[in-house]
Amino acid sequence: MTDRDKRAPATDCVHAGETQLPGAMGINTPVVTSTTFDYREGGVRYPRYVNALNHEVVAGKIAALEGAQAARVSASGMGAISAVFLSLMKPGDHAVILDGLYGGTTDLVEGLLEPMGMRFTTWNGDPDSLAACFEKNTRLLMVESPTNPLLSIVDLAATAKIAREHDVVSFIDNTFATPILQRPIEHGFDLVMHSATKYLGGHSDLLCGALAGSTELIERIHPNIVRLGATLNGQDLALLERSIKTLAVRVERASENAAELARRLDRDPRIAETLYPGLPSHPGHSVAANQMSGFGGMLTFRIADSIDPEPFLDRLTMIRPAVSLGGVESTISQPSKTSHAKLSDEKRKALGIDDRLMRLSVGIEGVDDLWDDLDRALGGSSL
Ligand SMILES: *Cc1c(COP(=O)(O)O)cnc(C)c1O
C-alpha cells in the first residue's frame, strides 16, 4: 500500500476483490456458471452455498467499500434482510425498528416475523427516545437513513452508541446512500445491507442484495442465506461486479444532478416543498453533512395545489413514472399510489404523504435536460 492508509472508494469500486488469474484469462473475472463441480477437487460443490469465484470478487468489493471485515451477496435485498432477522432473533425476542422503513421490510415484520412470535417496537428516529425502546431481550435495531420518501436523517453515531451500550446489534439499510456517500460501520454500526437492485446494480436490470459487517456476524448469517435459497447466481454476480466498477462515478453524478435540481425546485413557485438533505432548510441537513460525503440522488418534492398530479406525470417525456430507483435513468414515483398505497388514509396524512408528493430518483443524464422535462411538465399552470 501507499503512504495513504486508505484507497479512494472510486479505486475500490474498480479494483477491490480482484483475484490474480492466469494471464490467458484476461483482466476481467471469468463467469463461473456451473451448478455442479467435481467434488474430488475440494472447494465449491454446489453454488447455492456460494459461487466461489464471482461471489468472492463482489463480496470483496462491497466489504472494502463499506470498511467491513466481510460481506455476502444475496439474491435480493429482502433475502438479505430476512436472513438477518432469522439469524439474530428467535421467537420471543424483541427488535426496535425505525418508523417508516422500506415497505417490504415492514411487510416481512408483519407478515412473517410477528406471526412467528418475534416482537417489534417502532422508533421515531430521535436518539433521545431510543434507550426507552429497548427491553431485556432486544436483539436488533434496524434503521434507514435517508428514509423513503421524506429523506429523513438518523444520527448514525449517536444511534449506534446507544445500541452498543445496550448490547443490541445495530443494523442499517444503506440502499439510498450507498457506501460512496455513507459508511455506517465507520460511525459504529455493526451490520449494513443493500438492495443491490438499486444503485449497486445501477442499470435497472438486476435483482440482488448484499450484507457487510464483522466476520463473526456474517458467518452467523450466511448459513441462513443458504437455507432460505437466497444465493445469487454466477451470471448476475458478474453483472453486479461490472456495475460496481462504475458505482462511484454514477453516484457522484446522480448526487450532483439531484443537488442542482433541488436548488431549482426549492425556489420555484410551482413547488410547495422540496425535501433534500443537501438543502440547508432540511431538518436533517447538519447531521447529514456530518455523516455523508454527498447528499445522494434521491429527491422528493410536493407540487403546488394549483397543479394536478396526474397531468403533471403524463406530461413528463424523459422521466418515466416507475417504482424502483437508483438506475442511470431518472424515474419518478408518487408514493401515495405506489410504495405507500397500502397505508390507511390517516397514516398517510400523518406522514405527510399526499397525491402531490413526488419522489424523484435522479439519474446521470444532463441536468438541464432533466430540468427541461420537469419545467415543461409543471406547465406554467400557476405562472
Ligand atoms: C428495494 C429496497 C429494498 C428491497 O430490496 P429488493 O432487492 O427489492 O429485495 C430494501 N430497502 C430499500 C431501501 C429498498 O429501496
PDB file of C-alpha atoms in Angstrom, residues 30-185:
ATOM      1  CA  PRO A  30     -14.391 -15.169 -15.802  1.00  0.00           C
ATOM      2  CA  VAL A  31     -18.045 -16.053 -15.196  1.00  0.00           C
ATOM      3  CA  VAL A  32     -18.496 -19.392 -13.443  1.00  0.00           C
ATOM      4  CA  THR A  33     -21.926 -20.667 -14.483  1.00  0.00           C
ATOM      5  CA  SER A  34     -21.636 -24.313 -13.386  1.00  0.00           C
ATOM      6  CA  THR A  35     -24.165 -25.657 -10.939  1.00  0.00           C
ATOM      7  CA  THR A  36     -22.165 -28.790 -10.328  1.00  0.00           C
ATOM      8  CA  PHE A  37     -18.493 -29.472  -9.658  1.00  0.00           C
ATOM      9  CA  ASP A  38     -16.110 -32.452  -9.437  1.00  0.00           C
ATOM     10  CA  TYR A  39     -16.137 -32.958  -5.659  1.00  0.00           C
ATOM     11  CA  ARG A  40     -12.713 -34.664  -5.642  1.00  0.00           C
ATOM     12  CA  GLU A  41     -11.205 -31.204  -6.193  1.00  0.00           C
ATOM     13  CA  GLY A  42     -12.481 -29.859  -2.848  1.00  0.00           C
ATOM     14  CA  GLY A  43     -13.755 -26.279  -2.724  1.00  0.00           C
ATOM     15  CA  VAL A  44     -17.103 -25.418  -4.313  1.00  0.00           C
ATOM     16  CA  ARG A  45     -19.586 -28.275  -4.613  1.00  0.00           C
ATOM     17  CA  TYR A  46     -22.861 -26.574  -5.268  1.00  0.00           C
ATOM     18  CA  PRO A  47     -23.486 -22.882  -5.950  1.00  0.00           C
ATOM     19  CA  ARG A  48     -26.356 -22.273  -3.534  1.00  0.00           C
ATOM     20  CA  TYR A  49     -23.694 -22.491  -0.816  1.00  0.00           C
ATOM     21  CA  VAL A  50     -21.575 -19.964  -2.667  1.00  0.00           C
ATOM     22  CA  ASN A  51     -20.352 -19.419  -6.203  1.00  0.00           C
ATOM     23  CA  ALA A  52     -16.758 -19.111  -5.087  1.00  0.00           C
ATOM     24  CA  LEU A  53     -15.019 -17.032  -7.722  1.00  0.00           C
ATOM     25  CA  ASN A  54     -17.628 -14.451  -8.756  1.00  0.00           C
ATOM     26  CA  HIS A  55     -19.016 -14.232  -5.237  1.00  0.00           C
ATOM     27  CA  GLU A  56     -15.626 -13.632  -3.616  1.00  0.00           C
ATOM     28  CA  VAL A  57     -14.781 -10.802  -6.015  1.00  0.00           C
ATOM     29  CA  VAL A  58     -18.082  -8.953  -5.486  1.00  0.00           C
ATOM     30  CA  ALA A  59     -18.136  -9.569  -1.722  1.00  0.00           C
ATOM     31  CA  GLY A  60     -14.537  -8.293  -1.555  1.00  0.00           C
ATOM     32  CA  LYS A  61     -15.519  -5.056  -3.287  1.00  0.00           C
ATOM     33  CA  ILE A  62     -18.534  -4.484  -1.028  1.00  0.00           C
ATOM     34  CA  ALA A  63     -16.548  -5.246   2.154  1.00  0.00           C
ATOM     35  CA  ALA A  64     -13.813  -2.808   1.079  1.00  0.00           C
ATOM     36  CA  LEU A  65     -16.333  -0.105   0.174  1.00  0.00           C
ATOM     37  CA  GLU A  66     -18.178  -0.416   3.498  1.00  0.00           C
ATOM     38  CA  GLY A  67     -14.959  -0.709   5.526  1.00  0.00           C
ATOM     39  CA  ALA A  68     -16.205  -4.103   6.791  1.00  0.00           C
ATOM     40  CA  GLN A  69     -14.314  -7.293   7.639  1.00  0.00           C
ATOM     41  CA  ALA A  70     -16.618  -9.390   5.481  1.00  0.00           C
ATOM     42  CA  ALA A  71     -19.552  -9.229   3.060  1.00  0.00           C
ATOM     43  CA  ARG A  72     -22.009 -11.594   1.369  1.00  0.00           C
ATOM     44  CA  VAL A  73     -24.146 -11.132  -1.720  1.00  0.00           C
ATOM     45  CA  SER A  74     -27.751 -12.365  -1.833  1.00  0.00           C
ATOM     46  CA  ALA A  75     -30.414 -12.891  -4.473  1.00  0.00           C
ATOM     47  CA  SER A  76     -32.368  -9.792  -3.345  1.00  0.00           C
ATOM     48  CA  GLY A  77     -32.339  -7.120  -0.687  1.00  0.00           C
ATOM     49  CA  MET A  78     -35.252  -8.856   1.048  1.00  0.00           C
ATOM     50  CA  GLY A  79     -33.266 -12.118   1.034  1.00  0.00           C
ATOM     51  CA  ALA A  80     -30.544 -10.336   2.988  1.00  0.00           C
ATOM     52  CA  ILE A  81     -32.946  -8.660   5.449  1.00  0.00           C
ATOM     53  CA  SER A  82     -34.847 -11.928   6.043  1.00  0.00           C
ATOM     54  CA  ALA A  83     -31.596 -13.782   6.745  1.00  0.00           C
ATOM     55  CA  VAL A  84     -30.538 -11.128   9.275  1.00  0.00           C
ATOM     56  CA  PHE A  85     -33.767 -11.259  11.320  1.00  0.00           C
ATOM     57  CA  LEU A  86     -33.986 -15.049  11.171  1.00  0.00           C
ATOM     58  CA  SER A  87     -30.329 -15.411  12.219  1.00  0.00           C
ATOM     59  CA  LEU A  88     -30.162 -12.912  15.067  1.00  0.00           C
ATOM     60  CA  MET A  89     -33.625 -13.390  16.588  1.00  0.00           C
ATOM     61  CA  LYS A  90     -35.742 -16.266  17.803  1.00  0.00           C
ATOM     62  CA  PRO A  91     -39.421 -16.335  18.764  1.00  0.00           C
ATOM     63  CA  GLY A  92     -39.978 -14.201  21.873  1.00  0.00           C
ATOM     64  CA  ASP A  93     -37.069 -11.875  21.064  1.00  0.00           C
ATOM     65  CA  HIS A  94     -37.608  -8.176  20.544  1.00  0.00           C
ATOM     66  CA  ALA A  95     -36.290  -5.673  17.997  1.00  0.00           C
ATOM     67  CA  VAL A  96     -36.571  -1.917  17.543  1.00  0.00           C
ATOM     68  CA  ILE A  97     -37.257  -0.673  14.018  1.00  0.00           C
ATOM     69  CA  LEU A  98     -37.332   2.861  12.673  1.00  0.00           C
ATOM     70  CA  ASP A  99     -40.820   4.109  11.833  1.00  0.00           C
ATOM     71  CA  GLY A 100     -41.269   4.192   8.059  1.00  0.00           C
ATOM     72  CA  LEU A 101     -38.779   1.526   6.942  1.00  0.00           C
ATOM     73  CA  TYR A 102     -38.970   0.232   3.345  1.00  0.00           C
ATOM     74  CA  GLY A 103     -42.443  -1.266   2.741  1.00  0.00           C
ATOM     75  CA  GLY A 104     -41.091  -4.777   2.087  1.00  0.00           C
ATOM     76  CA  THR A 105     -39.300  -4.740   5.455  1.00  0.00           C
ATOM     77  CA  THR A 106     -42.475  -3.696   7.273  1.00  0.00           C
ATOM     78  CA  ASP A 107     -44.347  -6.418   5.390  1.00  0.00           C
ATOM     79  CA  LEU A 108     -41.736  -9.023   6.443  1.00  0.00           C
ATOM     80  CA  VAL A 109     -42.186  -7.971  10.073  1.00  0.00           C
ATOM     81  CA  GLU A 110     -45.999  -8.010   9.963  1.00  0.00           C
ATOM     82  CA  GLY A 111     -46.484 -10.928   7.596  1.00  0.00           C
ATOM     83  CA  LEU A 112     -43.862 -13.397   8.833  1.00  0.00           C
ATOM     84  CA  LEU A 113     -41.811 -12.375  11.878  1.00  0.00           C
ATOM     85  CA  GLU A 114     -44.613 -11.207  14.221  1.00  0.00           C
ATOM     86  CA  PRO A 115     -46.764 -14.280  13.439  1.00  0.00           C
ATOM     87  CA  MET A 116     -43.670 -16.372  14.384  1.00  0.00           C
ATOM     88  CA  GLY A 117     -43.649 -14.711  17.815  1.00  0.00           C
ATOM     89  CA  MET A 118     -40.957 -12.056  17.386  1.00  0.00           C
ATOM     90  CA  ARG A 119     -41.855  -8.670  18.836  1.00  0.00           C
ATOM     91  CA  PHE A 120     -41.168  -5.194  17.464  1.00  0.00           C
ATOM     92  CA  THR A 121     -41.284  -1.605  18.695  1.00  0.00           C
ATOM     93  CA  THR A 122     -41.215   1.260  16.211  1.00  0.00           C
ATOM     94  CA  TRP A 123     -38.947   4.198  16.991  1.00  0.00           C
ATOM     95  CA  ASN A 124     -39.331   7.780  15.755  1.00  0.00           C
ATOM     96  CA  GLY A 125     -35.627   8.315  14.942  1.00  0.00           C
ATOM     97  CA  ASP A 126     -34.877  10.683  17.845  1.00  0.00           C
ATOM     98  CA  PRO A 127     -31.748   9.399  19.685  1.00  0.00           C
ATOM     99  CA  ASP A 128     -33.139  10.769  22.970  1.00  0.00           C
ATOM    100  CA  SER A 129     -36.061   8.360  22.861  1.00  0.00           C
ATOM    101  CA  LEU A 130     -34.111   5.273  21.758  1.00  0.00           C
ATOM    102  CA  ALA A 131     -32.930   3.845  25.088  1.00  0.00           C
ATOM    103  CA  ALA A 132     -36.543   3.722  26.338  1.00  0.00           C
ATOM    104  CA  CYS A 133     -37.468   1.429  23.401  1.00  0.00           C
ATOM    105  CA  PHE A 134     -35.033  -1.312  24.460  1.00  0.00           C
ATOM    106  CA  GLU A 135     -36.131  -4.288  26.540  1.00  0.00           C
ATOM    107  CA  LYS A 136     -34.222  -7.061  28.291  1.00  0.00           C
ATOM    108  CA  ASN A 137     -34.275  -9.318  25.223  1.00  0.00           C
ATOM    109  CA  THR A 138     -33.912  -6.694  22.463  1.00  0.00           C
ATOM    110  CA  ARG A 139     -31.503  -8.179  19.937  1.00  0.00           C
ATOM    111  CA  LEU A 140     -31.598  -5.845  16.980  1.00  0.00           C
ATOM    112  CA  LEU A 141     -32.082  -2.205  15.993  1.00  0.00           C
ATOM    113  CA  MET A 142     -32.834  -1.562  12.318  1.00  0.00           C
ATOM    114  CA  VAL A 143     -32.765   1.875  10.669  1.00  0.00           C
ATOM    115  CA  GLU A 144     -32.531   3.552   7.264  1.00  0.00           C
ATOM    116  CA  SER A 145     -31.014   6.953   6.503  1.00  0.00           C
ATOM    117  CA  PRO A 146     -32.028   8.798   4.381  1.00  0.00           C
ATOM    118  CA  THR A 147     -35.533   7.324   4.551  1.00  0.00           C
ATOM    119  CA  ASN A 148     -38.115   6.865   1.824  1.00  0.00           C
ATOM    120  CA  PRO A 149     -39.826   9.072   0.692  1.00  0.00           C
ATOM    121  CA  LEU A 150     -39.295  12.028   3.059  1.00  0.00           C
ATOM    122  CA  LEU A 151     -35.496  11.621   3.182  1.00  0.00           C
ATOM    123  CA  SER A 152     -35.365  11.969   6.979  1.00  0.00           C
ATOM    124  CA  ILE A 153     -31.933  11.550   8.525  1.00  0.00           C
ATOM    125  CA  VAL A 154     -30.980   9.384  11.519  1.00  0.00           C
ATOM    126  CA  ASP A 155     -27.879  10.398  13.526  1.00  0.00           C
ATOM    127  CA  LEU A 156     -25.820   7.239  12.956  1.00  0.00           C
ATOM    128  CA  ALA A 157     -23.030   7.740  15.512  1.00  0.00           C
ATOM    129  CA  ALA A 158     -25.442   8.665  18.340  1.00  0.00           C
ATOM    130  CA  THR A 159     -27.746   5.743  17.486  1.00  0.00           C
ATOM    131  CA  ALA A 160     -25.003   3.118  17.205  1.00  0.00           C
ATOM    132  CA  LYS A 161     -23.521   4.213  20.538  1.00  0.00           C
ATOM    133  CA  ILE A 162     -26.815   3.773  22.405  1.00  0.00           C
ATOM    134  CA  ALA A 163     -27.388   0.363  20.788  1.00  0.00           C
ATOM    135  CA  ARG A 164     -23.876  -0.768  21.782  1.00  0.00           C
ATOM    136  CA  GLU A 165     -24.416   0.352  25.393  1.00  0.00           C
ATOM    137  CA  HIS A 166     -27.471  -1.916  25.482  1.00  0.00           C
ATOM    138  CA  ASP A 167     -25.737  -4.840  23.758  1.00  0.00           C
ATOM    139  CA  VAL A 168     -28.083  -4.584  20.770  1.00  0.00           C
ATOM    140  CA  VAL A 169     -26.842  -5.278  17.219  1.00  0.00           C
ATOM    141  CA  SER A 170     -27.241  -2.134  15.087  1.00  0.00           C
ATOM    142  CA  PHE A 171     -28.314  -2.791  11.505  1.00  0.00           C
ATOM    143  CA  ILE A 172     -28.818  -0.272   8.695  1.00  0.00           C
ATOM    144  CA  ASP A 173     -30.355  -0.438   5.252  1.00  0.00           C
ATOM    145  CA  ASN A 174     -27.827   1.745   3.360  1.00  0.00           C
ATOM    146  CA  THR A 175     -29.522   1.421  -0.035  1.00  0.00           C
ATOM    147  CA  PHE A 176     -30.328   5.120  -0.557  1.00  0.00           C
ATOM    148  CA  ALA A 177     -26.918   6.475   0.465  1.00  0.00           C
ATOM    149  CA  THR A 178     -24.594   3.782  -0.977  1.00  0.00           C
ATOM    150  CA  PRO A 179     -21.105   3.247   0.519  1.00  0.00           C
ATOM    151  CA  ILE A 180     -19.839   6.006  -1.764  1.00  0.00           C
ATOM    152  CA  LEU A 181     -21.655   8.637   0.314  1.00  0.00           C
ATOM    153  CA  GLN A 182     -22.098   6.930   3.718  1.00  0.00           C
ATOM    154  CA  ARG A 183     -20.144   4.199   5.515  1.00  0.00           C
ATOM    155  CA  PRO A 184     -22.185   3.363   8.643  1.00  0.00           C
ATOM    156  CA  ILE A 185     -19.573   0.963  10.078  1.00  0.00           C
TER     157      ILE A 185
END
